[in-house]
Amino acid sequence: MLTMTQTAAEAVKQIVARVPQVEDGGVRIRDAGNDTGFELSVAGDPQPLDTVVVTDGARVFLDETAATALDDRVLDAELSEDGSVRFALGLQD
């Protein structure tokens, strides 16, 4: 199952906090299909078949395809001083 670093968890919490309507929500990752990669969005709740990953209160919702594709991955993030976030995926040890 996908895991998150502490930095990624903090980034997810910061992103969700920017959207008052989904204050208890999370970041949803879905497989956009073909070779386009993954699509991230803020969601109030997971979809019925989503896998939910929780680290330090940060929630990430993975659609079925993304959950399979990211099963052996670690989600990390880089936080910039201007508030922007850059996510990266690595392999689990």
XYZ file of N, CA and C in Angstrom:
279
model
N 0.845 -1.183 0.000
C 0.000 0.000 0.000
C 0.892 1.249 0.000
N 0.449 2.278 -0.690
C 1.160 3.560 -0.713
C 1.391 4.053 0.711
N 2.561 4.595 0.955
C 2.843 5.238 2.233
C 3.193 6.698 1.957
N 3.156 7.520 3.024
C 3.489 8.944 2.895
C 4.602 9.296 3.860
N 5.496 10.165 3.417
C 6.491 10.716 4.322
C 5.810 11.774 5.191
N 6.491 12.194 6.241
C 5.958 13.256 7.096
C 5.781 14.555 6.302
N 6.707 14.819 5.395
C 6.621 16.030 4.573
C 5.397 15.977 3.661
N 5.139 14.824 3.076
C 3.956 14.675 2.223
C 2.680 14.830 3.042
N 2.661 14.265 4.241
C 1.486 14.391 5.104
C 1.229 15.859 5.432
N 2.271 16.603 5.732
C 2.125 18.031 6.034
C 1.614 18.790 4.805
N 2.132 18.437 3.629
C 1.688 19.093 2.399
C 0.212 18.811 2.134
N -0.209 17.574 2.320
C -1.612 17.219 2.116
C -2.498 18.013 3.070
N -2.108 18.096 4.332
C -2.903 18.855 5.307
C -2.984 20.328 4.918
N -1.881 20.900 4.455
C -1.885 22.306 4.046
C -2.798 22.537 2.846
N -2.753 21.641 1.878
C -3.588 21.779 0.677
C -5.057 21.683 1.044
N -5.415 20.703 1.857
C -6.812 20.519 2.243
C -7.304 21.712 3.068
N -6.440 22.272 3.908
C -6.819 23.414 4.745
C -7.165 24.650 3.909
N -6.678 24.715 2.692
C -6.956 25.855 1.804
C -8.363 25.811 1.213
N -9.052 24.686 1.384
C -10.393 24.514 0.812
C -11.373 24.306 1.968
N -11.972 25.404 2.471
C -12.822 25.318 3.662
C -13.977 24.323 3.559
N -14.517 24.117 2.374
C -15.653 23.219 2.204
C -15.301 21.757 2.477
N -14.027 21.408 2.472
C -13.617 20.008 2.665
C -12.596 19.888 3.798
N -12.791 20.647 4.864
C -11.799 20.718 5.935
C -11.427 19.363 6.530
N -12.315 18.372 6.455
C -12.001 17.037 6.960
C -11.702 16.070 5.822
N -11.462 16.591 4.642
C -11.261 15.757 3.454
C -9.826 15.324 3.268
N -9.451 15.157 2.021
C -8.110 14.709 1.690
C -7.794 15.000 0.240
N -6.662 14.499 -0.189
C -6.241 14.623 -1.579
C -6.575 13.304 -2.260
N -7.275 13.379 -3.382
C -7.632 12.169 -4.124
C -6.703 12.036 -5.314
N -6.156 10.841 -5.474
C -5.283 10.534 -6.604
C -6.017 9.520 -7.469
N -6.176 9.891 -8.731
C -6.811 8.950 -9.653
C -5.931 8.783 -10.875
N -5.979 7.593 -11.424
C -5.238 7.297 -12.634
C -5.974 7.953 -13.795
N -5.326 8.893 -14.455
C -5.959 9.622 -15.552
C -5.997 8.812 -16.844
N -5.385 7.640 -16.849
C -5.438 6.762 -18.017
C -4.310 6.992 -18.999
N -4.149 6.037 -19.873
C -3.110 6.055 -20.903
C -1.760 6.435 -20.306
N -1.076 7.356 -20.918
C 0.250 7.761 -20.445
C 0.225 9.140 -19.800
N -0.940 9.620 -19.396
C -1.037 10.964 -18.848
C -0.662 11.035 -17.380
N -0.580 9.917 -16.692
C -0.168 9.922 -15.289
C -1.346 9.999 -14.337
N -1.114 10.628 -13.206
C -2.110 10.689 -12.147
C -2.663 12.104 -12.012
N -3.912 12.175 -11.611
C -4.585 13.446 -11.394
C -4.849 13.597 -9.901
N -4.476 14.747 -9.335
C -4.712 15.023 -7.922
C -5.787 16.083 -7.789
N -6.657 15.891 -6.802
C -7.685 16.873 -6.510
C -7.998 16.811 -5.024
N -8.615 17.855 -4.511
C -9.047 17.874 -3.115
C -10.476 17.343 -3.087
N -10.737 16.427 -2.167
C -12.063 15.810 -2.068
C -12.513 15.779 -0.616
N -13.802 15.956 -0.405
C -14.354 15.919 0.943
C -14.367 14.530 1.538
N -14.605 13.540 0.691
C -14.701 12.151 1.127
C -14.169 11.244 0.025
N -13.748 10.038 0.389
C -13.335 9.086 -0.643
C -14.543 8.573 -1.416
N -14.303 8.129 -2.631
C -15.330 7.437 -3.406
C -15.490 6.028 -2.815
N -16.617 5.359 -3.083
C -16.880 4.063 -2.456
C -15.771 3.015 -2.618
N -15.080 2.960 -3.729
C -14.055 1.938 -3.945
C -12.630 2.441 -3.714
N -12.485 3.667 -3.227
C -11.151 4.227 -2.979
C -10.460 3.533 -1.810
N -9.150 3.470 -1.893
C -8.308 3.062 -0.769
C -7.923 4.335 -0.039
N -8.013 4.328 1.287
C -7.688 5.514 2.078
C -6.371 5.268 2.808
N -5.424 6.186 2.608
C -4.133 6.150 3.288
C -4.103 7.327 4.261
N -3.801 7.055 5.538
C -3.778 8.100 6.556
C -2.410 8.117 7.232
N -1.811 9.294 7.295
C -0.548 9.497 8.000
C -0.661 10.797 8.774
N -0.531 10.734 10.079
C -0.592 11.923 10.942
C -1.799 12.813 10.645
N -2.941 12.211 10.388
C -4.155 12.965 10.138
C -4.357 13.389 8.696
N -3.338 13.245 7.859
C -3.466 13.574 6.434
C -4.073 12.373 5.719
N -5.074 12.648 4.880
C -5.742 11.557 4.175
C -5.534 11.678 2.671
N -5.190 10.540 2.060
C -5.077 10.440 0.610
C -6.027 9.340 0.169
N -6.840 9.647 -0.839
C -7.796 8.700 -1.394
C -7.274 8.240 -2.753
N -7.156 6.941 -2.945
C -6.646 6.390 -4.199
C -7.751 5.636 -4.924
N -7.977 5.964 -6.202
C -8.945 5.160 -6.944
C -8.346 3.765 -7.142
N -9.156 2.830 -7.608
C -8.714 1.433 -7.692
C -7.449 1.256 -8.528
N -7.385 1.917 -9.659
C -6.231 1.771 -10.545
C -4.987 2.397 -9.925
N -5.143 3.566 -9.337
C -4.005 4.225 -8.684
C -3.510 3.405 -7.495
N -4.421 2.827 -6.726
C -4.023 2.013 -5.570
C -3.160 0.843 -6.008
N -3.516 0.219 -7.110
C -2.726 -0.904 -7.630
C -1.374 -0.421 -8.147
N -1.388 0.648 -8.928
C -0.149 1.161 -9.535
C 0.832 1.688 -8.495
N 0.308 2.226 -7.376
C 1.166 2.854 -6.367
C 1.384 1.978 -5.136
N 1.061 0.711 -5.252
C 1.104 -0.209 -4.119
C 2.463 -0.256 -3.418
N 3.553 -0.142 -4.156
C 4.905 -0.252 -3.573
C 5.630 1.091 -3.557
N 4.881 2.180 -3.513
C 5.465 3.523 -3.604
C 5.343 4.316 -2.310
N 6.192 5.343 -2.222
C 6.168 6.296 -1.113
C 5.896 7.666 -1.720
N 4.912 8.362 -1.176
C 4.605 9.716 -1.612
C 5.407 10.688 -0.765
N 6.207 11.516 -1.424
C 6.996 12.531 -0.737
C 6.615 13.885 -1.321
N 7.033 14.940 -0.665
C 6.705 16.284 -1.138
C 7.826 17.249 -0.810
N 7.876 18.297 -1.596
C 8.803 19.401 -1.360
C 7.947 20.651 -1.200
N 8.096 21.304 -0.057
C 7.327 22.512 0.226
C 8.200 23.734 -0.032
N 7.714 24.650 -0.854
C 8.445 25.878 -1.145
C 7.984 26.980 -0.203
N 8.829 27.972 -0.013
C 8.493 29.090 0.863
C 7.282 29.871 0.367
N 7.031 29.840 -0.940
C 5.880 30.564 -1.487
C 4.574 29.784 -1.340
N 4.633 28.610 -0.709
C 3.433 27.817 -0.466
C 3.148 26.766 -1.521
N 3.956 26.724 -2.566
C 3.724 25.702 -3.588
C 4.263 24.343 -3.116
N 3.685 23.305 -3.677
C 4.035 21.940 -3.300
C 4.374 21.151 -4.536
N 5.405 20.340 -4.431
C 5.780 19.446 -5.515
C 5.829 18.037 -4.941
N 4.985 17.152 -5.465
C 4.953 15.775 -4.994
C 5.879 14.908 -5.846
N 6.414 13.867 -5.218
C 7.260 12.904 -5.918
C 6.950 11.519 -5.386
N 7.140 10.519 -6.245
C 6.937 9.131 -5.860
C 8.273 8.406 -5.862
N 8.515 7.621 -4.826
C 9.704 6.800 -4.755
C 9.301 5.374 -4.431
N 10.263 4.465 -4.497
C 10.008 3.072 -4.155
C 10.143 2.867 -2.664
N 9.301 2.016 -2.095
C 9.431 1.667 -0.682
C 10.668 0.822 -0.476
N 11.281 0.959 0.669
C 12.462 0.149 0.984
C 12.074 -1.268 1.315
